[in-house]
mmCIF file of C-alpha atoms in Angstrom:
data_model
loop_
_atom_site.group_PDB
_atom_site.id
_atom_site.type_symbol
_atom_site.label_atom_id
_atom_site.label_comp_id
_atom_site.label_asym_id
_atom_site.label_seq_id
_atom_site.Cartn_x
_atom_site.Cartn_y
_atom_site.Cartn_z
ATOM 1 C CA MET A 1 125.206 111.616 105.824
ATOM 2 C CA ARG A 2 123.656 114.621 107.554
ATOM 3 C CA THR A 3 124.912 116.796 106.097
ATOM 4 C CA PHE A 4 123.969 115.610 102.375
ATOM 5 C CA LEU A 5 120.940 115.180 103.897
ATOM 6 C CA THR A 6 120.716 119.065 105.114
ATOM 7 C CA ILE A 7 122.721 120.189 101.868
ATOM 8 C CA GLN A 8 119.546 118.004 100.102
ATOM 9 C CA GLY A 9 116.627 119.721 102.392
ATOM 10 C CA LEU A 10 116.000 116.412 103.152
ATOM 11 C CA ASP A 11 116.834 116.276 106.894
ATOM 12 C CA GLU A 12 113.546 117.189 108.576
ATOM 13 C CA ASN A 13 112.061 114.533 106.177
ATOM 14 C CA THR A 14 114.245 111.450 107.066
ATOM 15 C CA ILE A 15 114.245 108.914 109.659
ATOM 16 C CA VAL A 16 117.923 107.859 110.579
ATOM 17 C CA ILE A 17 118.019 104.469 112.450
ATOM 18 C CA PHE A 18 121.238 103.203 113.210
ATOM 19 C CA GLN A 19 122.074 99.531 114.631
ATOM 20 C CA SER A 20 123.673 96.921 114.710
ATOM 21 C CA ASP A 21 122.398 93.248 114.254
ATOM 22 C CA ASN A 22 125.059 91.875 116.357
ATOM 23 C CA GLY A 23 127.455 92.256 119.121
ATOM 24 C CA HIS A 24 131.642 92.730 118.165
ATOM 25 C CA SER A 25 133.537 90.585 116.459
ATOM 26 C CA THR A 26 136.924 88.569 117.697
ATOM 27 C CA GLU A 27 136.621 86.495 114.446
ATOM 28 C CA VAL A 28 140.735 85.692 112.623
ATOM 29 C CA ARG A 29 139.167 87.270 109.681
ATOM 30 C CA THR A 30 138.079 90.643 111.311
ATOM 31 C CA LEU A 31 142.060 90.513 112.387
ATOM 32 C CA GLY A 32 140.908 89.614 115.646
ATOM 33 C CA GLY A 33 137.255 91.800 115.729
ATOM 34 C CA GLY A 34 136.517 95.166 116.412
ATOM 35 C CA GLY A 35 134.758 97.033 119.670
ATOM 36 C CA TYR A 36 134.089 96.221 122.438
ATOM 37 C CA CYS A 37 131.148 95.333 124.866
ATOM 38 C CA GLY A 38 132.339 96.287 128.101
ATOM 39 C CA ASP A 39 131.420 93.879 131.009
ATOM 40 C CA TYR A 40 128.650 92.126 128.713
ATOM 41 C CA ARG A 41 129.740 88.175 128.157
ATOM 42 C CA GLY A 42 130.098 86.992 124.572
ATOM 43 C CA GLY A 43 129.753 89.101 121.344
ATOM 44 C CA LYS A 44 128.772 88.330 117.355
ATOM 45 C CA PHE A 45 127.348 84.624 117.194
ATOM 46 C CA SER A 46 126.730 84.360 121.215
ATOM 47 C CA LEU A 47 123.282 84.735 122.946
ATOM 48 C CA PHE A 48 124.720 86.154 125.603
ATOM 49 C CA GLU A 49 124.026 90.358 126.323
ATOM 50 C CA GLY A 50 127.602 90.922 124.169
ATOM 51 C CA GLY A 51 125.882 89.047 121.687
ATOM 52 C CA ILE A 52 122.614 90.433 121.411
ATOM 53 C CA ARG A 53 122.310 93.904 123.663
ATOM 54 C CA VAL A 54 123.344 96.429 120.903
ATOM 55 C CA PRO A 55 122.752 100.411 121.409
ATOM 56 C CA ALA A 56 120.448 101.844 118.547
ATOM 57 C CA ILE A 57 120.723 105.455 117.452
ATOM 58 C CA VAL A 58 116.892 106.452 115.599
ATOM 59 C CA SER A 59 116.363 110.462 114.661
ATOM 60 C CA TRP A 60 114.059 112.168 113.153
ATOM 61 C CA ILE A 61 114.756 116.313 113.820
ATOM 62 C CA GLY A 62 111.756 118.211 114.786
ATOM 63 C CA HIS A 63 109.732 115.146 115.421
ATOM 64 C CA PHE A 64 111.711 113.081 118.099
ATOM 65 C CA PRO A 65 113.500 114.106 121.265
ATOM 66 C CA GLU A 66 116.884 114.489 120.491
ATOM 67 C CA GLY A 67 119.692 113.875 122.889
ATOM 68 C CA GLU A 68 117.554 111.373 125.197
ATOM 69 C CA VAL A 69 118.347 108.234 125.885
ATOM 70 C CA ARG A 70 116.365 104.927 126.457
ATOM 71 C CA ASN A 71 116.868 101.753 128.295
ATOM 72 C CA GLN A 72 113.794 99.696 127.618
ATOM 73 C CA ILE A 73 114.285 96.825 125.849
ATOM 74 C CA ALA A 74 113.518 96.599 122.371
ATOM 75 C CA MET A 75 114.568 94.456 119.165
ATOM 76 C CA ASN A 76 115.693 94.892 115.216
ATOM 77 C CA VAL A 77 112.354 93.371 114.257
ATOM 78 C CA ASP A 78 110.358 96.025 116.408
ATOM 79 C CA TRP A 79 111.212 98.446 113.493
ATOM 80 C CA PHE A 80 108.976 97.396 110.768
ATOM 81 C CA PRO A 81 105.970 98.002 112.462
ATOM 82 C CA THR A 82 107.603 100.936 114.379
ATOM 83 C CA ILE A 83 108.415 102.720 110.305
ATOM 84 C CA ALA A 84 104.895 101.547 108.989
ATOM 85 C CA GLU A 85 103.305 103.300 111.742
ATOM 86 C CA LEU A 86 104.939 106.217 110.749
ATOM 87 C CA CYS A 87 104.450 106.102 107.231
ATOM 88 C CA ASN A 88 100.601 105.363 108.093
ATOM 89 C CA ILE A 89 100.915 101.955 106.592
ATOM 90 C CA SER A 90 98.080 99.562 107.980
ATOM 91 C CA THR A 91 99.853 96.151 109.069
ATOM 92 C CA GLY A 92 96.811 94.599 109.744
ATOM 93 C CA GLY A 93 96.217 90.878 109.205
ATOM 94 C CA LEU A 94 99.892 90.745 109.172
ATOM 95 C CA GLU A 95 101.172 88.680 112.268
ATOM 96 C CA LEU A 96 104.024 90.194 113.612
ATOM 97 C CA ASP A 97 107.104 89.764 116.384
ATOM 98 C CA GLY A 98 107.967 92.961 116.542
ATOM 99 C CA LYS A 99 106.058 95.652 118.596
ATOM 100 C CA ASN A 100 105.747 99.697 117.896
ATOM 101 C CA LEU A 101 108.257 101.731 119.412
ATOM 102 C CA LEU A 102 107.323 104.970 118.586
ATOM 103 C CA PRO A 103 105.473 105.994 122.031
ATOM 104 C CA LEU A 104 108.522 104.500 123.674
ATOM 105 C CA ILE A 105 110.609 107.011 121.498
ATOM 106 C CA LYS A 106 108.806 109.579 122.103
ATOM 107 C CA GLU A 107 107.752 109.035 126.207
ATOM 108 C CA GLY A 108 110.988 107.494 127.285
ATOM 109 C CA THR A 109 109.437 107.047 131.243
ATOM 110 C CA LEU A 110 107.147 104.359 129.118
ATOM 111 C CA GLU A 111 107.796 100.058 129.898
ATOM 112 C CA SER A 112 109.223 98.295 127.118
ATOM 113 C CA PRO A 113 106.585 96.693 124.845
ATOM 114 C CA HIS A 114 107.995 93.471 125.736
ATOM 115 C CA ASP A 115 107.045 91.043 128.239
ATOM 116 C CA VAL A 116 108.872 87.842 126.791
ATOM 117 C CA LEU A 117 111.702 88.116 124.207
ATOM 118 C CA HIS A 118 112.836 85.381 122.671
ATOM 119 C CA PHE A 119 116.267 84.488 120.575
ATOM 120 C CA ASP A 120 118.072 81.737 118.694
ATOM 121 C CA PHE A 121 120.874 81.119 116.229
ATOM 122 C CA GLU A 122 122.231 78.359 115.087
ATOM 123 C CA LYS A 123 121.380 75.225 118.109
ATOM 124 C CA GLN A 124 121.328 77.704 120.694
ATOM 125 C CA TRP A 125 118.295 79.358 122.076
ATOM 126 C CA ALA A 126 117.637 81.996 124.604
ATOM 127 C CA VAL A 127 114.301 83.431 126.301
ATOM 128 C CA ARG A 128 114.819 87.048 128.532
ATOM 129 C CA TYR A 129 111.498 87.316 131.184
ATOM 130 C CA GLY A 130 112.368 90.345 132.899
ATOM 131 C CA ASP A 131 115.558 89.930 134.539
ATOM 132 C CA TRP A 132 115.665 86.458 133.970
ATOM 133 C CA LYS A 133 117.705 84.885 131.151
ATOM 134 C CA LEU A 134 117.805 81.431 130.177
ATOM 135 C CA ILE A 135 119.948 79.976 127.282
ATOM 136 C CA SER A 136 120.368 76.522 125.917
ATOM 137 C CA ASP A 137 124.077 75.365 124.726
ATOM 138 C CA ALA A 138 125.088 78.748 124.742
ATOM 139 C CA ILE A 139 128.392 79.452 122.034
ATOM 140 C CA ASP A 140 131.032 81.427 124.770
ATOM 141 C CA VAL A 141 132.375 83.820 122.312
ATOM 142 C CA LEU A 142 136.603 83.495 122.628
ATOM 143 C CA PRO A 143 139.135 85.379 120.615
ATOM 144 C CA ASN A 144 140.484 83.636 117.320
ATOM 145 C CA ASP A 145 137.422 81.958 116.454
ATOM 146 C CA LYS A 146 137.934 79.380 119.774
ATOM 147 C CA ASN A 147 134.528 79.663 120.963
ATOM 148 C CA LYS A 148 133.175 77.051 123.059
ATOM 149 C CA VAL A 149 129.365 75.695 123.544
ATOM 150 C CA LEU A 150 128.510 75.781 127.343
ATOM 151 C CA GLU A 151 126.124 72.549 126.734
ATOM 152 C CA GLY A 152 122.713 72.496 128.372
ATOM 153 C CA LEU A 153 120.731 75.290 130.131
ATOM 154 C CA TYR A 154 122.508 78.526 131.362
ATOM 155 C CA PHE A 155 120.368 80.383 133.931
ATOM 156 C CA THR A 156 121.288 84.147 134.672
ATOM 157 C CA ASN A 157 119.817 87.682 136.290
ATOM 158 C CA LEU A 158 120.806 90.552 134.466
ATOM 159 C CA LYS A 159 119.894 93.030 136.922
ATOM 160 C CA LYS A 160 121.737 91.079 139.621
ATOM 161 C CA ASN A 161 124.165 89.996 137.312
ATOM 162 C CA PRO A 162 124.937 91.801 134.037
ATOM 163 C CA SER A 163 128.171 90.026 133.102
ATOM 164 C CA GLU A 164 126.073 86.616 132.988
ATOM 165 C CA SER A 165 129.661 84.738 134.582
ATOM 166 C CA GLU A 166 127.152 82.816 137.366
ATOM 167 C CA ASN A 167 125.138 80.049 136.162
ATOM 168 C CA LEU A 168 121.624 80.133 138.375
ATOM 169 C CA LYS A 169 120.379 76.913 137.016
ATOM 170 C CA ASP A 170 121.098 74.474 140.506
ATOM 171 C CA LYS A 171 121.303 77.733 142.940
ATOM 172 C CA TYR A 172 117.499 78.476 141.642
ATOM 173 C CA PRO A 173 115.589 76.132 139.904
ATOM 174 C CA ALA A 174 112.426 75.994 141.040
ATOM 175 C CA LYS A 175 112.211 79.504 139.385
ATOM 176 C CA GLY A 176 113.681 79.028 136.176
ATOM 177 C CA GLN A 177 110.985 76.392 135.909
ATOM 178 C CA ARG A 178 108.423 78.872 136.770
ATOM 179 C CA THR A 179 109.840 81.574 135.238
ATOM 180 C CA PHE A 180 109.921 79.782 131.975
ATOM 181 C CA ASN A 181 107.123 76.845 132.072
ATOM 182 C CA ALA A 182 104.075 80.127 132.632
#
């Protein structure tokens, strides 16, 4: 694609964004899956980090920093207000879930524009507040479509346990109440 854009003289006038909509698949229809999420738990269909934490690549030659990495939290819904800003299109009067990522793209030391993130898929939902994450009825993705639902609440600290291997709901009940009822 890059070669085509360069040949056509469009490379400096084209914003390229590449991002998956979910983690790797373990489905039978994909011959057992594809991809790898490292130490993160979950995959496609799951609200564990392996299902929702996906990389993104954004490039605009001559306009964005090159070869830099950002680790701040963003969501796919952030692309709409970001692209609207880049195209000088007003979003005034619209109720947007996404945040403009342009300041973060240009300056990597800025904080994430999100204080709280909300996710839902089928009967499960999740809320992330800082390093803390609460999931209800989490789908634990297993090979060959043998997923299981972990009924009830699953509470974790992503900074201390990025693999989400331990449910902290009984260890920190007050923290969960205070964090997610605020």
